[in-house]
Amino acid sequence: MNLRELSIATFNLFNLNEPGLRMYSDPEGWTQDQYNLKLQWVARQLKMLKPDVCGFQELWHRDSLDNCLQTAGMTENYDVLAPPEATGTKIVCAAIVRKGLLEGQPDWMERFPRKFVLQSSGDDPQTPDINVSISGFSRPVLHFTIKPRENDPAIHVYVCHFKSKAPTKVFNEAWYKADRTTYSKHSAGLGSALSTIRRTAEAAALRFLLTEQMKGNNTPVIVIGDINDGQQSNTANVLTGQPKYLVGDSAGGGDTALYTAQTLQEYRDTRDVYYTHVHQDIRESLDHILVSQEFYDNSRKRLWMFNGMTVNNDHLNFEDHKADGTNDHGIIRAIFKYKPMKKEAQDVIEEEA
């Protein structure tokens, strides 16, 4: 296979599960009618997107994703990547990959890297010690490789879903019950802090894995998913490495940097209308497509050139997602055209450097 164009999408499925199965504190789950609406809506979105790769979050049951593809008439076109334990009892990350692209077998990473540490005695005598003890991801990170070009290196793809901004529920904790009078008025603040710490740790752990994967080589990487934080958030900064975006004929690129499709699109648009989530009338971009320097226009190591990003988010203007089968996140697709940096341009750049 030698693709000239590669399309990547990310899609939060809003708790896609088989009808009648318990989800969270809801013992009834989806009714058959609600489920049918969800299948039809997801199928319509997939038929519009026609992605080469699409990463999913909030999938509960593999059969539900299979049914969406069947409803869309796309079953024969894609390999479905979902873990064996996706039987309706917990949330997983998943993906579909156009037939012929997948190389090897997918894996789901539940635990943080063995040598990953978040511990410090502080930068100066005034800073107290800190020790964050978290051993794994809230939702296992899906990792797989694709091979869109025979003579180019395989692309490593990661699908992630980090802890939400919703306050962690602390009312069942022993310390809370032991002094309910004190802690009841602080539960929201403490819960929000815990969620932020967990989400930051997840971003740092994935960043650790990515740096090990990318450092000192030319491995193309794509990270897609719901990081539950915005483009300029600390979560995104940790995950991307905060690369510098170049303009004009400047060229560079970072060995372990990740570039957001949103920023790449903003350099082309006169107006930014990118948002994937609405909460209390605040529009935010929680869902992201991040790419390594092999997909960055101004990179010396460029193989693929950014060719635009779209966001399907009109359904976010309507709040009752159960009634119409929609989800509560926008759906992003980014397209890249195969256009390696020409050797002559590389030579000029290196001479000028």
mmCIF file of C-alpha atoms in Angstrom:
data_model
loop_
_atom_site.group_PDB
_atom_site.id
_atom_site.type_symbol
_atom_site.label_atom_id
_atom_site.label_comp_id
_atom_site.label_asym_id
_atom_site.label_seq_id
_atom_site.Cartn_x
_atom_site.Cartn_y
_atom_site.Cartn_z
ATOM 1 C CA MET A 1 0.000 0.000 0.000
ATOM 2 C CA ASN A 2 1.232 3.471 -0.923
ATOM 3 C CA LEU A 3 -1.298 6.086 0.173
ATOM 4 C CA ARG A 4 -0.993 9.625 -1.138
ATOM 5 C CA GLU A 5 -3.347 10.916 1.551
ATOM 6 C CA LEU A 6 -3.925 9.842 5.149
ATOM 7 C CA SER A 7 -6.990 10.828 7.187
ATOM 8 C CA ILE A 8 -7.041 10.565 10.992
ATOM 9 C CA ALA A 9 -10.075 11.047 13.244
ATOM 10 C CA THR A 10 -10.950 10.937 16.926
ATOM 11 C CA PHE A 11 -14.465 10.188 18.165
ATOM 12 C CA ASN A 12 -15.817 10.118 21.738
ATOM 13 C CA LEU A 13 -18.781 7.699 21.585
ATOM 14 C CA PHE A 14 -20.619 8.964 24.687
ATOM 15 C CA ASN A 15 -20.873 5.621 26.496
ATOM 16 C CA LEU A 16 -21.617 3.322 23.579
ATOM 17 C CA ASN A 17 -22.839 0.088 25.137
ATOM 18 C CA GLU A 18 -25.295 -2.667 24.326
ATOM 19 C CA PRO A 19 -28.886 -1.908 25.411
ATOM 20 C CA GLY A 20 -29.944 -2.815 28.938
ATOM 21 C CA LEU A 21 -26.413 -3.036 30.373
ATOM 22 C CA ARG A 22 -25.524 -1.060 33.482
ATOM 23 C CA MET A 23 -23.334 2.026 33.088
ATOM 24 C CA TYR A 24 -21.940 3.851 36.113
ATOM 25 C CA SER A 25 -24.884 4.296 38.528
ATOM 26 C CA ASP A 26 -27.497 3.716 35.813
ATOM 27 C CA PRO A 27 -28.694 0.113 36.170
ATOM 28 C CA GLU A 28 -30.908 0.248 33.057
ATOM 29 C CA GLY A 29 -28.431 1.658 30.548
ATOM 30 C CA TRP A 30 -29.631 2.414 27.024
ATOM 31 C CA THR A 31 -33.091 1.398 25.891
ATOM 32 C CA GLN A 32 -33.338 -0.415 22.562
ATOM 33 C CA ASP A 33 -34.755 2.712 20.901
ATOM 34 C CA GLN A 34 -31.957 4.904 22.266
ATOM 35 C CA TYR A 35 -29.394 2.334 21.166
ATOM 36 C CA ASN A 36 -30.820 2.232 17.648
ATOM 37 C CA LEU A 37 -30.601 6.028 17.403
ATOM 38 C CA LYS A 38 -26.975 5.916 18.545
ATOM 39 C CA LEU A 39 -26.084 3.264 15.972
ATOM 40 C CA GLN A 40 -27.673 5.243 13.169
ATOM 41 C CA TRP A 41 -26.045 8.519 14.173
ATOM 42 C CA VAL A 42 -22.565 7.040 14.633
ATOM 43 C CA ALA A 43 -22.944 5.233 11.306
ATOM 44 C CA ARG A 44 -23.811 8.500 9.534
ATOM 45 C CA GLN A 45 -20.772 10.209 11.027
ATOM 46 C CA LEU A 46 -18.447 7.402 9.959
ATOM 47 C CA LYS A 47 -19.823 7.439 6.423
ATOM 48 C CA MET A 48 -19.141 11.190 6.223
ATOM 49 C CA LEU A 49 -15.658 10.944 7.750
ATOM 50 C CA LYS A 50 -14.426 7.914 5.790
ATOM 51 C CA PRO A 51 -11.246 7.939 7.935
ATOM 52 C CA ASP A 52 -8.215 5.768 7.331
ATOM 53 C CA VAL A 53 -7.803 5.622 11.101
ATOM 54 C CA CYS A 54 -10.315 6.599 13.763
ATOM 55 C CA GLY A 55 -9.667 6.398 17.496
ATOM 56 C CA PHE A 56 -12.625 6.000 19.855
ATOM 57 C CA GLN A 57 -13.186 6.802 23.502
ATOM 58 C CA GLU A 58 -16.040 5.736 25.812
ATOM 59 C CA LEU A 59 -16.683 2.402 24.148
ATOM 60 C CA TRP A 60 -18.118 -0.192 26.530
ATOM 61 C CA HIS A 61 -18.897 -3.100 24.221
ATOM 62 C CA ARG A 62 -17.057 -4.279 21.123
ATOM 63 C CA ASP A 63 -20.311 -5.563 19.599
ATOM 64 C CA SER A 64 -21.693 -2.023 19.642
ATOM 65 C CA LEU A 65 -18.819 -0.747 17.502
ATOM 66 C CA ASP A 66 -19.201 -3.710 15.154
ATOM 67 C CA ASN A 67 -22.904 -2.890 14.854
ATOM 68 C CA CYS A 68 -22.127 0.748 13.995
ATOM 69 C CA LEU A 69 -19.882 -0.358 11.138
ATOM 70 C CA GLN A 70 -22.464 -2.840 9.951
ATOM 71 C CA THR A 71 -25.157 -0.141 9.998
ATOM 72 C CA ALA A 72 -22.847 2.095 7.948
ATOM 73 C CA GLY A 73 -22.100 -0.705 5.485
ATOM 74 C CA MET A 74 -18.375 -0.384 6.267
ATOM 75 C CA THR A 75 -17.616 -3.719 7.943
ATOM 76 C CA GLU A 76 -15.585 -5.056 5.035
ATOM 77 C CA ASN A 77 -13.437 -1.918 4.884
ATOM 78 C CA TYR A 78 -11.995 -1.828 8.393
ATOM 79 C CA ASP A 79 -10.159 -3.784 11.054
ATOM 80 C CA VAL A 80 -11.735 -3.194 14.469
ATOM 81 C CA LEU A 81 -9.324 -2.796 17.390
ATOM 82 C CA ALA A 82 -11.073 -3.427 20.696
ATOM 83 C CA PRO A 83 -9.774 -5.431 23.678
ATOM 84 C CA PRO A 84 -11.298 -8.845 24.467
ATOM 85 C CA GLU A 85 -12.604 -7.528 27.781
ATOM 86 C CA ALA A 86 -14.796 -4.920 26.013
ATOM 87 C CA THR A 87 -17.980 -6.758 27.021
ATOM 88 C CA GLY A 88 -19.974 -3.906 28.497
ATOM 89 C CA THR A 89 -18.539 -3.723 32.008
ATOM 90 C CA LYS A 90 -15.951 -0.954 31.620
ATOM 91 C CA ILE A 91 -14.827 1.849 29.297
ATOM 92 C CA VAL A 92 -12.068 1.223 26.758
ATOM 93 C CA CYS A 93 -10.251 3.036 23.972
ATOM 94 C CA ALA A 94 -10.680 1.468 20.546
ATOM 95 C CA ALA A 95 -10.035 2.156 16.872
ATOM 96 C CA ILE A 96 -10.912 1.235 13.333
ATOM 97 C CA VAL A 97 -8.159 0.977 10.725
ATOM 98 C CA ARG A 98 -8.696 0.744 6.991
ATOM 99 C CA LYS A 99 -7.932 -2.752 5.718
ATOM 100 C CA GLY A 100 -4.333 -3.156 4.634
ATOM 101 C CA LEU A 101 -2.910 -0.434 6.894
ATOM 102 C CA LEU A 102 -2.519 -2.288 10.199
ATOM 103 C CA GLU A 103 0.879 -3.759 10.967
ATOM 104 C CA GLY A 104 1.288 -6.183 13.859
ATOM 105 C CA GLN A 105 -1.075 -6.482 16.798
ATOM 106 C CA PRO A 106 -2.546 -3.708 18.976
ATOM 107 C CA ASP A 107 -1.890 -3.502 22.682
ATOM 108 C CA TRP A 108 -3.545 -1.665 25.559
ATOM 109 C CA MET A 109 -1.276 -0.116 28.168
ATOM 110 C CA GLU A 110 -2.874 -0.071 31.605
ATOM 111 C CA ARG A 111 0.156 0.528 33.815
ATOM 112 C CA PHE A 112 2.462 3.519 33.883
ATOM 113 C CA PRO A 113 6.073 2.853 32.769
ATOM 114 C CA ARG A 114 8.050 0.943 35.394
ATOM 115 C CA LYS A 115 10.629 3.721 35.872
ATOM 116 C CA PHE A 116 8.126 6.601 35.760
ATOM 117 C CA VAL A 117 8.458 8.732 38.915
ATOM 118 C CA LEU A 118 6.652 11.860 40.137
ATOM 119 C CA GLN A 119 8.640 12.696 43.242
ATOM 120 C CA SER A 120 10.718 15.715 44.239
ATOM 121 C CA SER A 121 12.163 17.397 47.288
ATOM 122 C CA GLY A 122 11.551 20.781 45.676
ATOM 123 C CA ASP A 123 13.573 23.294 43.670
ATOM 124 C CA ASP A 124 14.515 25.405 46.692
ATOM 125 C CA PRO A 125 14.422 25.187 50.515
ATOM 126 C CA GLN A 126 10.980 26.814 50.632
ATOM 127 C CA THR A 127 9.338 24.126 48.492
ATOM 128 C CA PRO A 128 7.870 21.151 50.365
ATOM 129 C CA ASP A 129 8.417 17.588 49.187
ATOM 130 C CA ILE A 130 5.973 16.098 46.705
ATOM 131 C CA ASN A 131 5.241 12.473 45.915
ATOM 132 C CA VAL A 132 2.433 11.516 43.542
ATOM 133 C CA SER A 133 1.594 7.836 43.768
ATOM 134 C CA ILE A 134 -0.464 6.720 40.751
ATOM 135 C CA SER A 135 0.276 3.436 39.030
ATOM 136 C CA GLY A 136 -1.837 3.412 35.890
ATOM 137 C CA PHE A 137 -4.134 5.088 33.365
ATOM 138 C CA SER A 138 -7.835 5.621 34.098
ATOM 139 C CA ARG A 139 -8.508 4.254 30.608
ATOM 140 C CA PRO A 140 -5.825 1.988 29.089
ATOM 141 C CA VAL A 141 -3.995 3.659 26.202
ATOM 142 C CA LEU A 142 -4.345 1.836 22.888
ATOM 143 C CA HIS A 143 -1.158 1.518 20.837
ATOM 144 C CA PHE A 144 -0.830 0.129 17.315
ATOM 145 C CA THR A 145 1.142 0.707 14.117
ATOM 146 C CA ILE A 146 0.091 1.397 10.553
ATOM 147 C CA LYS A 147 2.048 1.209 7.309
ATOM 148 C CA PRO A 148 0.586 3.593 4.699
ATOM 149 C CA ARG A 149 3.792 3.618 2.600
ATOM 150 C CA GLU A 150 5.834 0.534 1.796
ATOM 151 C CA ASN A 151 9.245 2.214 1.858
ATOM 152 C CA ASP A 152 8.642 4.528 4.822
ATOM 153 C CA PRO A 153 8.744 3.628 8.515
ATOM 154 C CA ALA A 154 5.595 2.406 10.227
ATOM 155 C CA ILE A 155 3.560 5.036 12.083
ATOM 156 C CA HIS A 156 2.913 4.482 15.778
ATOM 157 C CA VAL A 157 -0.598 5.501 16.814
ATOM 158 C CA TYR A 158 -1.768 6.058 20.397
ATOM 159 C CA VAL A 159 -5.406 6.490 21.423
ATOM 160 C CA CYS A 160 -5.912 7.992 24.878
ATOM 161 C CA HIS A 161 -8.670 9.148 27.227
ATOM 162 C CA PHE A 162 -7.548 11.050 30.324
ATOM 163 C CA LYS A 163 -9.389 11.747 33.579
ATOM 164 C CA SER A 164 -12.205 14.276 33.240
ATOM 165 C CA LYS A 165 -12.397 17.665 34.943
ATOM 166 C CA ALA A 166 -15.347 16.493 37.021
ATOM 167 C CA PRO A 167 -14.426 16.449 40.736
ATOM 168 C CA THR A 168 -13.383 13.048 42.001
ATOM 169 C CA LYS A 169 -16.019 11.726 44.406
ATOM 170 C CA VAL A 170 -14.434 11.611 47.834
ATOM 171 C CA PHE A 171 -17.484 11.031 50.066
ATOM 172 C CA ASN A 172 -16.792 7.290 50.315
ATOM 173 C CA GLU A 173 -13.188 7.756 51.465
ATOM 174 C CA ALA A 174 -12.355 6.745 55.037
ATOM 175 C CA TRP A 175 -10.782 10.109 55.860
ATOM 176 C CA TYR A 176 -13.906 11.912 54.631
ATOM 177 C CA LYS A 177 -16.279 9.741 56.663
ATOM 178 C CA ALA A 178 -14.112 10.151 59.752
ATOM 179 C CA ASP A 179 -14.604 13.943 59.696
ATOM 180 C CA ARG A 180 -17.586 14.622 57.463
ATOM 181 C CA THR A 181 -18.236 17.996 59.133
ATOM 182 C CA THR A 182 -14.878 19.347 58.022
ATOM 183 C CA TYR A 183 -14.625 17.795 54.581
ATOM 184 C CA SER A 184 -18.186 18.070 53.261
ATOM 185 C CA LYS A 185 -17.737 21.758 52.430
ATOM 186 C CA HIS A 186 -14.415 21.054 50.685
ATOM 187 C CA SER A 187 -15.386 18.013 48.621
ATOM 188 C CA ALA A 188 -15.645 19.909 45.307
ATOM 189 C CA GLY A 189 -12.284 21.634 45.670
ATOM 190 C CA LEU A 190 -10.459 18.521 46.838
ATOM 191 C CA GLY A 191 -12.162 16.390 44.196
ATOM 192 C CA SER A 192 -11.210 18.808 41.411
ATOM 193 C CA ALA A 193 -7.606 18.849 42.607
ATOM 194 C CA LEU A 194 -7.472 15.051 42.607
ATOM 195 C CA SER A 195 -8.873 14.894 39.063
ATOM 196 C CA THR A 196 -6.314 17.448 37.877
ATOM 197 C CA ILE A 197 -3.432 15.599 39.519
ATOM 198 C CA ARG A 198 -4.563 12.306 37.988
ATOM 199 C CA ARG A 199 -4.992 13.820 34.510
ATOM 200 C CA THR A 200 -1.584 15.510 34.704
ATOM 201 C CA ALA A 201 0.052 12.271 35.809
ATOM 202 C CA GLU A 202 -1.563 10.425 32.894
ATOM 203 C CA ALA A 203 -0.266 13.030 30.452
ATOM 204 C CA ALA A 204 3.218 12.805 31.962
ATOM 205 C CA ALA A 205 3.204 8.995 31.861
ATOM 206 C CA LEU A 206 2.194 8.963 28.192
ATOM 207 C CA ARG A 207 4.798 11.650 27.520
ATOM 208 C CA PHE A 208 7.376 9.356 29.163
ATOM 209 C CA LEU A 209 6.349 6.508 26.833
ATOM 210 C CA LEU A 210 6.391 8.773 23.782
ATOM 211 C CA THR A 211 9.837 10.167 24.528
ATOM 212 C CA GLU A 212 11.193 6.635 24.896
ATOM 213 C CA GLN A 213 9.585 5.830 21.537
ATOM 214 C CA MET A 214 10.734 8.946 19.641
ATOM 215 C CA LYS A 215 14.033 10.117 21.100
ATOM 216 C CA GLY A 216 17.004 9.978 18.741
ATOM 217 C CA ASN A 217 15.209 8.461 15.761
ATOM 218 C CA ASN A 218 12.742 9.269 12.980
ATOM 219 C CA THR A 219 9.728 7.352 14.254
ATOM 220 C CA PRO A 220 6.443 8.929 13.072
ATOM 221 C CA VAL A 221 3.887 9.177 15.886
ATOM 222 C CA ILE A 222 0.231 10.186 16.061
ATOM 223 C CA VAL A 223 -1.606 10.669 19.372
ATOM 224 C CA ILE A 224 -5.385 10.975 19.198
ATOM 225 C CA GLY A 225 -8.010 11.191 21.876
ATOM 226 C CA ASP A 226 -9.903 12.979 24.580
ATOM 227 C CA ILE A 227 -7.401 14.500 26.989
ATOM 228 C CA ASN A 228 -10.210 16.381 28.791
ATOM 229 C CA ASP A 229 -8.277 19.620 28.579
ATOM 230 C CA GLY A 230 -7.706 22.473 26.159
ATOM 231 C CA GLN A 231 -5.095 23.299 23.574
ATOM 232 C CA GLN A 232 -3.128 25.623 25.877
ATOM 233 C CA SER A 233 -3.667 23.630 29.077
ATOM 234 C CA ASN A 234 -0.890 22.219 31.198
ATOM 235 C CA THR A 235 -2.141 18.732 30.260
ATOM 236 C CA ALA A 236 -1.564 19.515 26.578
ATOM 237 C CA ASN A 237 1.767 21.211 27.315
ATOM 238 C CA VAL A 238 3.059 18.137 29.126
ATOM 239 C CA LEU A 239 1.894 15.834 26.363
ATOM 240 C CA THR A 240 3.184 17.853 23.389
ATOM 241 C CA GLY A 241 6.443 19.148 24.806
ATOM 242 C CA GLN A 242 5.387 22.705 23.815
ATOM 243 C CA PRO A 243 7.104 22.824 20.418
ATOM 244 C CA LYS A 244 7.801 26.075 18.588
ATOM 245 C CA TYR A 245 5.622 26.645 15.525
ATOM 246 C CA LEU A 246 7.601 28.113 12.636
ATOM 247 C CA VAL A 247 6.375 30.454 9.902
ATOM 248 C CA GLY A 248 7.392 31.301 6.354
ATOM 249 C CA ASP A 249 10.302 29.306 4.985
ATOM 250 C CA SER A 250 11.758 28.604 8.417
ATOM 251 C CA ALA A 251 12.389 24.923 9.025
ATOM 252 C CA GLY A 252 13.151 22.866 12.081
ATOM 253 C CA GLY A 253 11.150 20.347 14.035
ATOM 254 C CA GLY A 254 11.538 18.683 17.405
ATOM 255 C CA ASP A 255 12.760 15.125 17.870
ATOM 256 C CA THR A 256 10.155 14.313 20.542
ATOM 257 C CA ALA A 257 7.705 17.171 19.899
ATOM 258 C CA LEU A 258 4.027 16.762 19.071
ATOM 259 C CA TYR A 259 2.131 19.350 17.038
ATOM 260 C CA THR A 260 -1.611 19.880 17.460
ATOM 261 C CA ALA A 261 -3.851 19.747 14.400
ATOM 262 C CA GLN A 262 -5.776 22.656 15.909
ATOM 263 C CA THR A 263 -2.731 24.940 15.837
ATOM 264 C CA LEU A 264 -1.818 23.783 12.330
ATOM 265 C CA GLN A 265 -5.353 24.692 11.230
ATOM 266 C CA GLU A 266 -5.245 28.070 12.988
ATOM 267 C CA TYR A 267 -2.207 29.044 10.914
ATOM 268 C CA ARG A 268 -4.449 28.646 7.855
ATOM 269 C CA ASP A 269 -7.749 30.072 9.110
ATOM 270 C CA THR A 270 -8.703 33.703 9.612
ATOM 271 C CA ARG A 271 -11.017 32.703 12.435
ATOM 272 C CA ASP A 272 -10.833 29.967 15.074
ATOM 273 C CA VAL A 273 -14.149 28.188 15.600
ATOM 274 C CA TYR A 274 -12.668 24.970 16.904
ATOM 275 C CA TYR A 275 -14.438 23.456 19.902
ATOM 276 C CA THR A 276 -15.381 19.896 20.786
ATOM 277 C CA HIS A 277 -17.261 20.239 24.068
ATOM 278 C CA VAL A 278 -19.740 22.599 25.725
ATOM 279 C CA HIS A 279 -20.184 22.771 29.498
ATOM 280 C CA GLN A 280 -22.095 25.533 31.247
ATOM 281 C CA ASP A 281 -22.032 27.530 27.995
ATOM 282 C CA ILE A 282 -18.235 27.356 27.825
ATOM 283 C CA ARG A 283 -16.886 25.975 24.549
ATOM 284 C CA GLU A 284 -13.633 24.083 24.848
ATOM 285 C CA SER A 285 -11.392 21.847 22.771
ATOM 286 C CA LEU A 286 -10.946 18.630 24.736
ATOM 287 C CA ASP A 287 -10.325 16.273 21.817
ATOM 288 C CA HIS A 288 -7.031 16.398 19.964
ATOM 289 C CA ILE A 289 -4.950 15.013 17.135
ATOM 290 C CA LEU A 290 -1.235 15.386 17.855
ATOM 291 C CA VAL A 291 1.485 14.546 15.344
ATOM 292 C CA SER A 292 5.253 14.212 15.380
ATOM 293 C CA GLN A 293 7.634 16.213 13.215
ATOM 294 C CA GLU A 294 7.175 13.790 10.328
ATOM 295 C CA PHE A 295 3.720 15.401 9.839
ATOM 296 C CA TYR A 296 4.752 19.013 10.441
ATOM 297 C CA ASP A 297 4.950 21.253 7.361
ATOM 298 C CA ASN A 298 8.056 23.142 8.493
ATOM 299 C CA SER A 299 9.988 20.115 9.680
ATOM 300 C CA ARG A 300 13.245 19.027 8.082
ATOM 301 C CA LYS A 301 12.047 15.456 8.642
ATOM 302 C CA ARG A 302 8.633 15.995 7.051
ATOM 303 C CA LEU A 303 7.018 13.055 5.253
ATOM 304 C CA TRP A 304 3.374 14.148 5.368
ATOM 305 C CA MET A 305 2.015 17.688 4.914
ATOM 306 C CA PHE A 306 -1.013 18.919 6.827
ATOM 307 C CA ASN A 307 -3.967 19.377 4.486
ATOM 308 C CA GLY A 308 -6.702 20.628 6.797
ATOM 309 C CA MET A 309 -8.861 19.728 9.767
ATOM 310 C CA THR A 310 -12.615 19.555 10.196
ATOM 311 C CA VAL A 311 -14.744 19.452 13.351
ATOM 312 C CA ASN A 312 -18.270 18.062 13.342
ATOM 313 C CA ASN A 313 -19.802 19.852 16.318
ATOM 314 C CA ASP A 314 -23.233 21.188 15.338
ATOM 315 C CA HIS A 315 -24.878 18.499 17.475
ATOM 316 C CA LEU A 316 -23.372 20.126 20.581
ATOM 317 C CA ASN A 317 -25.978 22.885 20.265
ATOM 318 C CA PHE A 318 -28.606 20.384 21.430
ATOM 319 C CA GLU A 319 -28.282 19.076 24.969
ATOM 320 C CA ASP A 320 -30.451 15.949 25.027
ATOM 321 C CA HIS A 321 -28.050 13.491 23.401
ATOM 322 C CA LYS A 322 -30.100 10.510 24.490
ATOM 323 C CA ALA A 323 -33.097 11.797 22.565
ATOM 324 C CA ASP A 324 -31.306 12.101 19.226
ATOM 325 C CA GLY A 325 -28.533 9.520 19.553
ATOM 326 C CA THR A 326 -25.706 12.057 19.353
ATOM 327 C CA ASN A 327 -22.644 12.363 21.570
ATOM 328 C CA ASP A 328 -21.414 15.159 23.826
ATOM 329 C CA HIS A 329 -18.118 15.759 22.016
ATOM 330 C CA GLY A 330 -17.208 17.080 18.606
ATOM 331 C CA ILE A 331 -15.598 14.738 16.103
ATOM 332 C CA ILE A 332 -12.259 15.748 14.577
ATOM 333 C CA ARG A 333 -10.681 14.666 11.317
ATOM 334 C CA ALA A 334 -7.281 15.786 10.029
ATOM 335 C CA ILE A 335 -5.911 15.016 6.574
ATOM 336 C CA PHE A 336 -2.252 14.753 5.588
ATOM 337 C CA LYS A 337 -0.856 14.561 2.049
ATOM 338 C CA TYR A 338 2.270 12.575 1.340
ATOM 339 C CA LYS A 339 4.863 15.228 0.522
ATOM 340 C CA PRO A 340 8.323 14.565 1.958
ATOM 341 C CA MET A 341 10.697 17.465 2.377
ATOM 342 C CA LYS A 342 12.779 17.527 -0.801
ATOM 343 C CA LYS A 343 16.429 16.646 -0.408
ATOM 344 C CA GLU A 344 17.502 19.892 -2.078
ATOM 345 C CA ALA A 345 15.554 21.878 0.495
ATOM 346 C CA GLN A 346 17.060 19.824 3.312
ATOM 347 C CA ASP A 347 20.569 20.537 1.997
ATOM 348 C CA VAL A 348 19.873 24.297 1.853
ATOM 349 C CA ILE A 349 18.447 24.274 5.354
ATOM 350 C CA GLU A 350 21.439 22.395 6.762
ATOM 351 C CA GLU A 351 23.873 24.779 5.032
ATOM 352 C CA GLU A 352 22.063 27.823 6.413
ATOM 353 C CA ALA A 353 22.004 26.285 9.869
#
